[in-house]
Amino acid sequence: MQEGIPQKMDSLDRVVKPKTKRAKRFLENRAPKLTENTKNAMFIKGGNASSTVTDALKDIYALKKPFAVLYKKKNVTRPFEDQTSLEFFSKKSDCSLFLFGSHNKKRPNNLVIGRMYDYHVLDMVELGIEKFVRLRDLKNSKCPEGTKPMLIFAGDAFDLSENHRRLKSLLIDFFRGPTVPSVRLAGLEHVLHFTAVDEKIYMRSYKVLLKKSGCKIPRIELEDMGPSLDLVIRRTHLASDDLYKLSLKQPKALKPKKKKNISHDAFGTKYGRIHMQKQDLDKLQTRKMKGLKKRPAEMKTGNEHSPKKAKLG
Amino acid sequence: MASLYVEELLARAEEREAETLRSVTVHKELDLEFDAGNLLAVDKNPVARAVAREGAAREDLLRVLARDNTQLLVGQLWALPSERAEGGSGPVVVKLPEPSTRLPREKPLPKPRPLTRWEQFARLKGIRPTRKKRGTLVWDEAAKEWRRRWGYRRAGADPKRDWALEVPEGADPLEDQFAKRRQEKRERVARNEFNRLRNLARAHRGAAPELHPTGHQDRAELGRATAVARLATASRGRFQPRLPKEPPVAKSPGGGKKRHFGPVLGDLEGEKKRQLELVRSLNAKKPPLDLTRAVNKQLRQEDAEAAAGKAKGKKRGQRGKRGRRQQQRPGGGGGAKGKKSGGAARRGSQGGPGRIGGKRKKK
């Protein structure tokens, strides 16, 4: 089951070459890249899933949509015990984010949110749903599909423990969508607000209404859009420090090249360092006077340039 | 009276302005942290404890908190440099900075391509590629259009489409030249593929397999990794115990055969056979055939021949050039040049331009 795609496939390191241009393109698209594509998310239902969990998966899928895959069938697997099937799915659909939903007596309404690195589970956090309001329960207007949300994290709890810190990073990674160079101001319609109080996480999704305020910045009003979830952190599986560090590694080619001899101080003032060669003071042109003029005999020995010029002329 | 009115108006305007500002300003104990590239804000202020309590009050509290935070984030975003999209006719867009939050990559960094045998050699000797990277398209003079350098509908006359072929001088007239050319092409392709695979194998041979930190690797790779790790002891793995189900490995550390001395007494028959075999191999005129060596030798020879053929072509070109250069030089050295061009003429028609030039000079 694991051998769906051979491991370690670099674009040029392949013994059997792709036969068609299309196959080549497909493989190149999956190969490691310098600037990566937007992470895709897969939504997987466990062996048993309550309607709450199923709806939660569907609603979050709707928020995530162009960069997501919803698995329709049940998959009897337990991510915290055996990650192989998740890794297989990740490889199969080229997704590095996942949300797994299940429901049992011991852990009712369970969501496992996680991310992958190199098709292996990096971080995984188990969240229990305590309260859930569906997208369709609220009869307000919704935002269009594929809107890049504004993400807001509130509460000091997000910085207190390593679990919370990783969860915050994971949620940013999960919901941020594509990295864009510019954004339309009127298109900022969606806010995802995460509030942490102790072990509880309140996830709220609002539609933004931009009201006239009389000045340049508009006044913001929010309208509940759904889905809203009250979550509680259960088990966690975090990557070891060196693996996490490895995954954070940035390619050298993308780092901005340091410009020589240019520096900035704390106030942002630009300084340039200029290297000058030592000036030859003997050849310095001083004030021209008849008395300081060189004699014809000196001219012949001292200055090499003038006789040459004479020759040319 | 009028001045009073003005003052009143000014005060009213100021009040209104303050009110509008109040509607968009939010006061926070600790400033928020923003990452505009990700449209992200982090509010580190502690949340009111009332949020933890059940009820409608929680929703209101959360909405107020979210509104304030969004207002601050929107303030940040609106302050970014903005422009109209599509050259001034589109909607207002702001340029976002690079995301500052560091997030894990999806896949590891792309590995650099391992050097081929030639590239390695060239680097060692400091040989720089003289030829610049060639584009795929070239101008086809006959067809008057840009065409691919190789493959289907390539530029120049496609050798596949020739309907007649010249029989070279000294060749068997009954030999099928088309078949010969096909055969040559097939061989070139095969050799290229062979060399590619050899380069791949060479790139893989040296490196020990990496152990993945998450520990999920395929069996063969793990086996190779353990075989390498087994040798990483002071005694080169000699006293390393075997795991219960581990397959037997080569006894000597290098993986090679270990030399065994036979018993001094006993197996006379075997000894006689061995000695005879040795004498026979010493007497034999032909050395025993080593297949890999033979194949490599053959390939090298062919490469050398091909290189020699290329070099010949180059020389001809140079000679032609020299001839042209001499043509421009006024007088002198005509006799010596004539001799040289004669040599070229003997070899074929390549010395043509030089000779023609010589004649012209005599006029």
XYZ file of C-alpha atoms in Angstrom:
676
model
C 0.000 0.000 0.000
C 2.887 2.327 0.739
C 4.548 1.826 -2.589
C 2.147 3.997 -4.570
C 4.877 6.323 -5.742
C 8.520 5.399 -5.342
C 10.268 7.379 -2.660
C 12.969 9.946 -3.309
C 12.051 10.965 -6.792
C 13.989 13.903 -7.983
C 13.263 15.280 -11.385
C 16.509 14.130 -12.952
C 17.326 11.276 -10.643
C 14.901 8.873 -12.228
C 15.967 5.604 -13.816
C 12.789 5.281 -15.879
C 12.127 8.573 -17.612
C 8.550 9.774 -18.135
C 7.426 8.964 -21.650
C 5.118 11.890 -22.265
C 5.437 15.598 -21.703
C 2.347 15.477 -19.526
C 3.764 12.789 -17.253
C 6.962 14.784 -16.971
C 5.045 17.908 -16.049
C 3.067 15.962 -13.453
C 6.201 14.612 -11.822
C 7.924 17.985 -11.912
C 4.939 19.551 -10.255
C 5.238 17.097 -7.390
C 8.990 17.312 -7.004
C 10.512 19.571 -4.329
C 10.643 23.160 -5.532
C 12.511 26.282 -4.579
C 9.350 28.328 -4.126
C 6.637 25.944 -3.128
C 3.059 25.885 -4.271
C 0.173 26.550 -1.927
C -0.346 23.734 0.526
C -3.364 21.583 -0.150
C -5.520 20.167 2.599
C -7.327 16.840 2.710
C -10.388 16.196 4.801
C -10.748 12.606 5.945
C -13.610 10.955 7.774
C -12.745 8.222 10.236
C -14.439 4.851 10.675
C -17.134 6.395 12.825
C -18.064 10.013 12.443
C -21.026 11.792 13.993
C -23.041 14.289 11.986
C -21.341 17.097 13.931
C -17.916 15.922 12.806
C -19.033 15.323 9.219
C -20.586 18.760 9.021
C -17.539 20.368 10.583
C -15.330 18.714 7.970
C -17.647 19.862 5.184
C -17.819 23.433 6.441
C -14.101 23.836 6.905
C -13.683 22.275 3.475
C -15.968 24.991 2.123
C -13.720 27.651 3.679
C -10.605 26.075 2.268
C -12.040 25.101 -1.059
C -9.835 25.520 -4.085
C -6.907 24.105 -2.136
C -8.624 21.133 -0.568
C -9.727 17.554 -1.181
C -12.710 16.066 0.632
C -12.601 12.308 1.060
C -16.147 11.040 0.822
C -15.736 7.516 2.144
C -14.939 6.288 5.611
C -11.347 5.447 6.410
C -10.848 3.293 9.459
C -7.578 4.657 10.760
C -6.237 6.220 13.926
C -3.692 8.952 13.200
C -2.175 8.855 16.678
C -1.527 5.124 16.495
C -0.618 4.557 12.872
C 0.221 7.339 10.485
C 1.020 5.226 7.459
C -2.381 5.500 5.824
C -2.406 9.274 6.280
C 1.012 9.423 4.690
C -0.223 7.298 1.837
C -3.188 9.609 1.234
C -0.907 12.615 1.435
C 1.324 11.187 -1.243
C -1.588 10.150 -3.375
C -3.348 13.509 -3.425
C -0.227 15.620 -2.881
C -1.676 17.267 0.236
C 0.451 18.364 3.129
C -2.325 19.491 5.445
C -5.014 17.251 6.808
C -8.090 17.351 8.970
C -9.295 14.023 10.237
C -12.673 13.653 11.924
C -13.898 10.789 14.085
C -16.299 10.109 16.893
C -16.171 7.504 19.667
C -17.138 7.135 23.273
C -13.753 7.960 24.686
C -13.163 10.938 22.421
C -16.484 12.237 21.141
C -16.521 14.641 18.170
C -12.850 14.448 17.510
C -10.926 16.488 14.946
C -7.242 15.885 14.254
C -5.575 18.759 12.470
C -2.060 18.287 11.179
C 0.569 18.978 8.589
C 3.142 16.941 6.734
C 6.733 17.436 5.768
C 8.115 15.296 2.956
C 4.979 13.125 3.182
C 5.563 12.397 6.858
C 3.529 13.750 9.734
C 5.163 16.787 11.249
C 2.657 18.168 13.741
C -0.707 16.843 14.761
C -3.140 18.215 17.331
C -6.316 16.526 18.464
C -9.224 18.865 19.090
C -12.573 17.982 20.602
C -15.631 19.852 19.335
C -17.704 21.109 22.249
C -20.050 23.370 20.355
C -20.570 23.663 16.675
C -22.640 26.100 14.615
C -22.936 25.087 11.006
C -22.388 27.335 8.001
C -25.973 26.857 6.918
C -27.465 27.399 10.394
C -26.757 31.113 10.129
C -28.959 32.685 7.505
C -26.594 35.569 6.780
C -24.822 36.293 3.548
C -21.571 34.401 3.011
C -18.311 35.372 1.392
C -17.314 34.011 -2.015
C -15.348 30.806 -2.350
C -11.587 31.106 -2.234
C -11.519 34.404 -0.304
C -8.205 34.845 1.459
C -9.162 35.226 5.105
C -7.714 37.648 7.621
C -6.420 35.622 10.543
C -6.510 36.920 14.082
C -5.234 35.153 17.160
C -6.249 36.555 20.504
C -5.338 35.598 24.029
C -2.104 35.241 25.934
C -2.628 31.462 26.114
C -1.331 31.131 22.551
C 2.127 31.967 23.819
C 2.160 30.095 27.088
C 2.843 26.513 26.076
C 4.635 24.842 23.209
C 1.401 23.026 22.291
C -0.427 26.297 21.835
C 2.416 27.887 19.932
C 2.563 24.999 17.487
C -1.206 24.944 17.181
C -1.160 28.627 16.279
C 1.479 28.043 13.617
C -0.488 25.056 12.358
C -3.712 27.051 12.105
C -1.945 29.863 10.234
C -0.475 27.288 7.873
C -3.854 25.632 7.416
C -6.040 28.649 6.769
C -3.794 31.277 5.238
C -4.294 30.164 1.641
C -2.076 31.315 -1.191
C 0.703 33.834 -0.723
C -0.143 36.823 -2.877
C 1.831 39.917 -3.853
C -1.170 42.231 -3.634
C -4.731 42.118 -2.408
C -7.917 43.978 -3.322
C -9.019 46.081 -0.373
C -12.725 45.640 -0.996
C -12.146 41.866 -1.168
C -11.121 41.576 2.464
C -14.448 40.118 3.474
C -13.632 37.258 5.768
C -12.107 37.088 9.241
C -11.168 33.964 11.105
C -10.790 34.778 14.774
C -9.155 32.304 17.147
C -9.368 32.991 20.859
C -7.487 30.874 23.358
C -8.562 30.585 26.979
C -6.578 27.910 28.792
C -7.135 24.649 26.886
C -10.122 25.981 24.970
C -9.915 27.459 21.510
C -12.840 29.477 20.163
C -12.850 29.605 16.409
C -15.192 32.200 14.919
C -15.722 33.124 11.339
C -17.139 36.533 10.492
C -18.055 38.409 7.383
C -16.571 41.893 7.319
C -18.751 44.913 6.547
C -16.814 48.021 5.621
C -18.724 51.126 6.792
C -17.971 54.740 5.954
C -16.229 56.448 8.828
C -15.469 59.860 7.385
C -11.763 59.176 7.183
C -9.647 56.984 4.954
C -9.836 53.836 7.083
C -13.340 52.359 7.072
C -15.187 51.408 10.211
C -15.475 47.658 10.592
C -18.660 45.836 11.495
C -18.739 42.060 11.777
C -21.508 39.645 10.988
C -21.502 35.997 12.020
C -20.968 33.804 9.029
C -20.150 30.406 10.481
C -18.866 27.843 10.997
C -18.042 28.555 14.615
C -16.451 25.929 16.800
C -15.576 25.670 20.460
C -12.593 23.373 20.590
C -10.632 21.778 23.353
C -7.083 20.501 22.948
C -6.714 16.764 23.564
C -3.646 14.808 22.466
C -0.773 16.340 20.539
C 2.000 14.960 18.421
C 4.657 17.580 17.775
C 7.746 17.239 15.636
C 11.073 16.990 17.402
C 13.093 20.185 17.455
C 15.603 19.118 14.830
C 12.943 17.881 12.442
C 11.003 21.110 12.888
C 14.175 23.083 12.306
C 14.888 21.044 9.201
C 11.425 21.742 7.864
C 11.863 25.483 8.445
C 15.034 25.578 6.388
C 14.894 28.115 3.592
C 16.766 27.665 0.330
C 19.861 29.778 -0.011
C 18.854 30.909 -3.465
C 15.771 32.668 -2.061
C 17.612 34.619 0.596
C 18.261 38.191 -0.469
C 21.862 38.685 -1.457
C 23.748 40.963 0.868
C 24.876 44.105 -0.836
C 28.409 45.030 -0.060
C 29.337 48.359 1.507
C 25.767 49.389 2.208
C 24.497 49.517 5.766
C 21.518 50.878 7.616
C 21.301 52.205 11.149
C 18.459 51.857 13.637
C 16.531 54.754 12.080
C 16.697 53.305 8.593
C 19.287 55.756 7.314
C 21.340 54.312 4.489
C 25.102 54.454 4.705
C 27.506 53.717 1.884
C 31.137 52.890 2.380
C 33.429 54.177 -0.310
C 36.898 52.780 -0.803
C 39.280 55.302 -2.280
C 42.791 54.858 -3.434
C 45.480 57.050 -2.026
C 45.766 60.262 -3.950
C 49.054 61.034 -5.578
C 49.770 64.557 -4.365
C 52.648 65.030 -6.762
C 50.282 65.122 -9.693
C 47.862 67.471 -7.999
C 46.973 70.391 -10.204
C 47.532 73.541 -8.222
C 46.883 77.082 -9.238
C 48.289 77.875 -12.636
C 50.800 80.682 -12.563
C 53.571 81.651 -14.839
C 56.112 81.239 -12.089
C 55.018 77.672 -11.300
C 55.165 76.549 -14.921
C 57.595 73.761 -15.666
C 60.588 74.547 -17.813
C 60.952 72.852 -21.218
C 63.774 70.631 -19.887
C 61.546 69.426 -17.017
C 58.697 68.857 -19.372
C 60.760 66.373 -21.365
C 61.834 64.244 -18.392
C 59.013 64.688 -15.955
C 55.746 64.369 -17.828
C 55.360 61.391 -20.101
C 51.969 62.241 -21.444
C 52.605 65.536 -23.128
C 55.300 64.410 -25.585
C 53.069 61.547 -26.700
C 50.250 63.918 -27.353
C 52.588 66.099 -29.372
C 53.528 63.119 -31.473
C 49.930 62.283 -32.241
C 49.133 65.811 -33.216
C -21.144 88.055 16.521
C -19.634 86.603 13.341
C -16.455 85.548 15.115
C -18.528 83.642 17.622
C -20.193 81.745 14.837
C -16.829 80.791 13.347
C -15.566 79.531 16.670
C -18.685 77.532 17.179
C -18.401 76.015 13.720
C -14.755 75.142 14.222
C -15.506 73.497 17.532
C -18.309 71.500 16.000
C -16.088 70.357 13.108
C -13.370 69.332 15.522
C -15.840 67.384 17.580
C -17.118 65.607 14.488
C -13.605 64.730 13.421
C -12.808 63.363 16.854
C -15.958 61.274 16.702
C -15.081 59.776 13.328
C -11.587 59.017 14.542
C -13.043 57.435 17.655
C -15.081 55.140 15.463
C -11.933 53.732 13.853
C -9.474 53.841 16.764
C -9.136 51.024 19.241
C -7.189 51.176 22.446
C -5.233 48.093 23.502
C -3.008 47.532 26.500
C -0.394 45.704 24.430
C 0.067 46.520 20.766
C -0.871 43.816 18.291
C 1.718 42.024 16.190
C 1.002 42.102 12.483
C 2.131 40.047 9.556
C 0.543 41.834 6.635
C 1.905 39.319 4.135
C -0.325 36.661 5.678
C -3.139 39.085 6.642
C -2.393 38.038 10.188
C -2.685 39.775 13.535
C -1.731 38.415 16.938
C -3.293 39.975 20.015
C -1.348 39.063 23.129
C -3.633 40.822 25.577
C -5.299 38.475 28.051
C -8.908 37.697 27.187
C -11.676 38.587 29.635
C -12.463 35.643 31.921
C -16.152 36.023 31.151
C -15.495 34.378 27.781
C -14.987 31.053 29.508
C -18.545 31.189 30.896
C -21.374 29.682 28.862
C -24.092 31.824 27.382
C -24.954 34.543 24.938
C -22.572 36.956 26.658
C -19.650 34.922 25.316
C -20.660 35.400 21.706
C -21.029 39.146 22.181
C -17.687 39.416 23.949
C -15.978 37.456 21.190
C -17.587 39.537 18.463
C -16.512 42.799 20.131
C -12.984 41.466 20.560
C -12.890 40.302 16.942
C -14.247 43.634 15.724
C -11.582 45.607 17.565
C -8.794 43.361 16.342
C -10.078 43.410 12.771
C -10.305 47.201 12.910
C -6.640 47.349 13.904
C -5.603 44.892 11.196
C -7.605 46.763 8.573
C -5.927 49.981 9.712
C -2.562 48.329 9.086
C -3.604 47.056 5.655
C -5.099 50.374 4.568
C -1.815 52.072 5.439
C 0.096 49.947 2.916
C 0.989 51.497 -0.448
C -2.003 51.132 -2.748
C -2.586 51.447 -6.462
C -5.282 50.813 -9.006
C -5.044 47.452 -10.702
C -5.033 46.884 -14.472
C -3.228 50.100 -15.206
C -5.469 52.486 -13.315
C -8.897 51.215 -14.324
C -9.317 48.296 -11.913
C -10.086 48.109 -8.205
C -7.785 49.460 -5.507
C -5.166 46.915 -4.500
C -2.492 47.141 -1.840
C 0.932 45.664 -2.239
C 1.532 43.160 0.530
C 5.002 42.700 2.025
C 6.648 39.278 2.187
C 5.122 37.076 4.929
C 7.257 37.334 8.034
C 5.880 34.320 9.933
C 8.144 31.362 9.280
C 6.219 28.244 8.449
C 7.527 24.759 7.679
C 8.075 23.789 4.094
C 5.938 21.159 2.435
C 8.833 19.226 0.924
C 12.561 19.256 1.528
C 14.858 21.550 -0.411
C 15.512 20.447 -3.973
C 18.786 18.592 -4.178
C 21.404 19.709 -6.659
C 21.783 17.393 -9.626
C 24.750 15.055 -9.178
C 27.544 15.784 -11.634
C 28.024 13.462 -14.570
C 31.353 11.801 -15.115
C 32.311 14.339 -17.739
C 31.243 17.293 -15.605
C 33.284 15.994 -12.713
C 36.318 15.570 -14.920
C 35.852 19.008 -16.469
C 35.646 20.580 -13.044
C 38.761 18.756 -11.919
C 40.710 19.942 -14.928
C 39.178 23.383 -14.965
C 37.594 22.972 -18.382
C 34.871 25.493 -18.929
C 32.101 24.853 -21.418
C 32.969 26.858 -24.510
C 29.572 26.564 -26.034
C 26.747 28.642 -24.652
C 23.445 26.995 -23.913
C 21.714 26.390 -27.183
C 18.101 27.273 -27.682
C 15.653 24.705 -28.998
C 14.583 26.738 -32.010
C 16.740 27.451 -35.031
C 15.992 29.266 -38.265
C 15.387 26.866 -41.136
C 16.594 28.515 -44.344
C 14.809 26.081 -46.649
C 11.436 26.204 -44.901
C 11.725 29.919 -43.979
C 10.542 29.420 -40.447
C 11.752 28.697 -36.936
C 11.936 25.005 -36.226
C 13.082 22.701 -33.502
C 16.726 21.732 -33.423
C 15.846 18.048 -33.138
C 12.902 15.680 -33.221
C 9.770 15.830 -35.318
C 9.827 18.559 -38.027
C 13.362 19.539 -37.158
C 15.271 22.326 -38.865
C 17.501 21.477 -41.792
C 16.831 18.468 -43.932
C 15.559 15.698 -41.709
C 17.843 12.727 -42.425
C 14.864 10.446 -41.929
C 13.152 11.984 -44.948
C 15.967 11.480 -47.440
C 14.737 9.436 -50.353
C 18.202 8.708 -51.772
C 21.563 8.223 -50.118
C 25.013 8.391 -51.600
C 27.073 5.207 -51.377
C 30.383 6.278 -49.923
C 33.568 5.581 -51.841
C 35.024 2.182 -51.095
C 31.809 0.867 -49.557
C 30.040 -2.280 -50.590
C 27.523 -1.166 -53.272
C 25.006 -3.748 -52.166
C 25.008 -2.585 -48.568
C 21.743 -0.952 -47.488
C 22.778 2.594 -46.480
C 19.401 3.307 -44.921
C 19.647 0.272 -42.677
C 23.191 1.217 -41.801
C 22.140 4.707 -40.767
C 19.245 3.402 -38.722
C 21.578 0.985 -37.007
C 24.055 3.759 -36.205
C 21.349 5.934 -34.780
C 20.082 3.074 -32.652
C 23.561 2.472 -31.324
C 24.073 6.140 -30.493
C 20.814 6.223 -28.573
C 21.701 3.038 -26.722
C 25.115 4.328 -25.791
C 23.691 7.587 -24.540
C 21.172 5.742 -22.383
C 23.867 3.427 -21.088
C 26.002 6.386 -20.088
C 23.058 8.064 -18.396
C 22.360 4.966 -16.345
C 26.028 4.648 -15.514
C 26.062 8.233 -14.282
C 22.975 7.528 -12.174
C 24.528 4.410 -10.697
C 27.725 6.274 -9.944
C 25.826 9.057 -8.190
C 24.015 6.507 -6.031
C 26.966 4.249 -5.285
C 29.028 6.436 -2.997
C 26.401 7.921 -0.741
C 25.035 5.995 2.233
C 21.236 6.285 2.396
C 20.002 9.071 4.587
C 17.932 8.161 7.599
C 14.754 10.127 7.662
C 14.081 11.779 11.025
C 10.483 10.600 11.076
C 11.718 7.037 10.646
C 9.436 5.889 7.843
C 11.552 4.433 5.113
C 11.306 1.522 2.811
C 12.859 -1.791 3.719
C 15.672 -1.911 1.220
C 16.840 1.549 2.136
C 16.780 0.767 5.854
C 18.702 -2.438 5.183
C 21.407 -0.534 3.394
C 21.540 2.043 6.169
C 21.956 -0.658 8.822
C 24.651 -2.360 6.779
C 26.586 0.890 6.729
C 25.922 1.554 10.414
C 27.108 -1.932 11.328
C 30.611 -1.012 10.246
C 30.702 2.117 12.366
C 32.451 0.531 15.334
C 36.108 0.570 16.350
C 36.546 -2.980 15.066
C 34.740 -2.264 11.766
C 31.710 -4.307 12.832
C 33.591 -7.532 13.418
C 31.996 -8.269 16.791
C 28.601 -6.831 16.031
C 25.869 -9.313 17.034
C 23.196 -10.125 14.470
C 19.551 -9.295 15.063
C 17.190 -12.309 15.269
C 15.754 -12.127 11.746
C 18.518 -10.234 10.059
C 19.777 -11.757 6.821
C 23.402 -12.895 6.855
C 25.790 -10.244 5.629
C 29.196 -10.494 4.042
C 31.703 -11.540 6.674
C 34.502 -9.142 5.909
C 33.968 -5.477 6.683
C 34.475 -4.227 3.157
C 31.869 -6.638 1.834
C 34.525 -8.443 -0.214
C 35.669 -12.033 -0.049
C 37.848 -13.100 2.786
C 40.894 -15.102 1.820
C 40.999 -18.557 3.212
C 44.076 -20.745 3.330
C 43.387 -24.317 2.425
C 44.593 -27.153 4.624
C 48.253 -28.030 4.168
C 47.546 -31.759 4.074
C 44.633 -33.677 2.635
C 42.782 -32.598 -0.479
C 45.388 -33.684 -3.058
C 42.919 -33.949 -5.931
C 41.715 -30.392 -5.474
C 45.215 -29.040 -5.178
C 46.314 -30.733 -8.371
C 43.333 -29.286 -10.202
C 44.046 -25.774 -8.958
C 47.709 -25.894 -9.949
C 46.901 -27.228 -13.403
C 44.357 -24.519 -13.899
C 46.924 -21.892 -12.960
C 49.487 -23.289 -15.411
C 46.910 -23.459 -18.147
C 45.913 -19.817 -17.679
C 49.574 -18.769 -17.698
C 50.211 -20.708 -20.916
C 47.151 -19.437 -22.695
C 47.796 -16.801 -25.351
C 44.463 -15.079 -24.845
C 43.814 -13.511 -21.437
C 40.559 -14.542 -19.757
C 37.660 -12.351 -20.879
C 36.513 -9.725 -18.412
C 33.144 -8.675 -19.757
C 32.825 -5.293 -18.047
C 36.328 -4.339 -18.996
C 35.784 -5.396 -22.552
C 32.580 -3.402 -22.846
C 34.206 -0.347 -21.341
C 37.179 -0.681 -23.652
C 34.948 -0.929 -26.665
C 32.948 2.102 -25.637
C 36.067 4.135 -24.982
C 37.458 3.204 -28.344
C 34.284 4.255 -30.085
C 34.232 7.531 -28.197
C 37.833 8.172 -29.143
C 37.084 7.484 -32.772
C 34.114 9.803 -32.722
C 36.247 12.490 -31.078
C 38.976 12.001 -33.665
C 36.419 12.389 -36.449
C 35.199 15.623 -34.916
C 38.752 16.932 -34.504
C 39.435 16.262 -38.197
C 36.392 18.284 -39.150
C 37.571 21.148 -36.984
C 41.054 21.116 -38.534
C 39.588 21.412 -41.988
C 37.635 24.434 -40.920
C 40.735 26.056 -39.525
C 42.684 25.432 -42.663
C 39.976 27.083 -44.674
C 40.117 30.108 -42.436
C 43.883 30.304 -42.679
C 43.604 30.230 -46.426
C 41.231 33.130 -46.359
C 43.475 35.088 -44.062
C 46.448 34.574 -46.328
C 44.377 35.731 -49.201
C 44.080 39.128 -47.577
C 47.772 39.437 -46.783
C 49.573 41.377 -49.508
C 52.417 39.477 -51.211
C 55.098 37.112 -49.832
C 54.765 33.548 -48.539
C 52.854 32.542 -51.627
C 55.136 29.637 -52.415
C 54.967 28.100 -48.950
C 51.227 28.461 -48.942
C 50.921 26.762 -52.229
C 52.673 23.722 -50.839
C 50.345 23.592 -47.880
C 47.263 23.855 -49.973
C 48.581 21.113 -52.174
C 48.681 18.845 -49.144
C 45.114 19.687 -48.386
C 44.078 19.043 -51.933
C 45.509 15.576 -51.862
C 43.242 14.694 -49.005
C 40.091 15.830 -50.693
C 38.276 18.817 -52.008
C 38.575 20.713 -48.690
C 41.607 22.739 -49.766
C 39.502 24.455 -52.426
C 39.170 27.989 -51.096
C 42.870 28.240 -50.313
C 43.897 27.325 -53.802
C 41.482 29.588 -55.482
C 42.812 32.421 -53.339
C 46.353 31.620 -54.405
C 45.474 31.831 -58.058
C 43.807 35.133 -57.620
C 46.891 36.523 -55.981
C 49.086 35.583 -58.936
C 46.993 37.806 -61.134
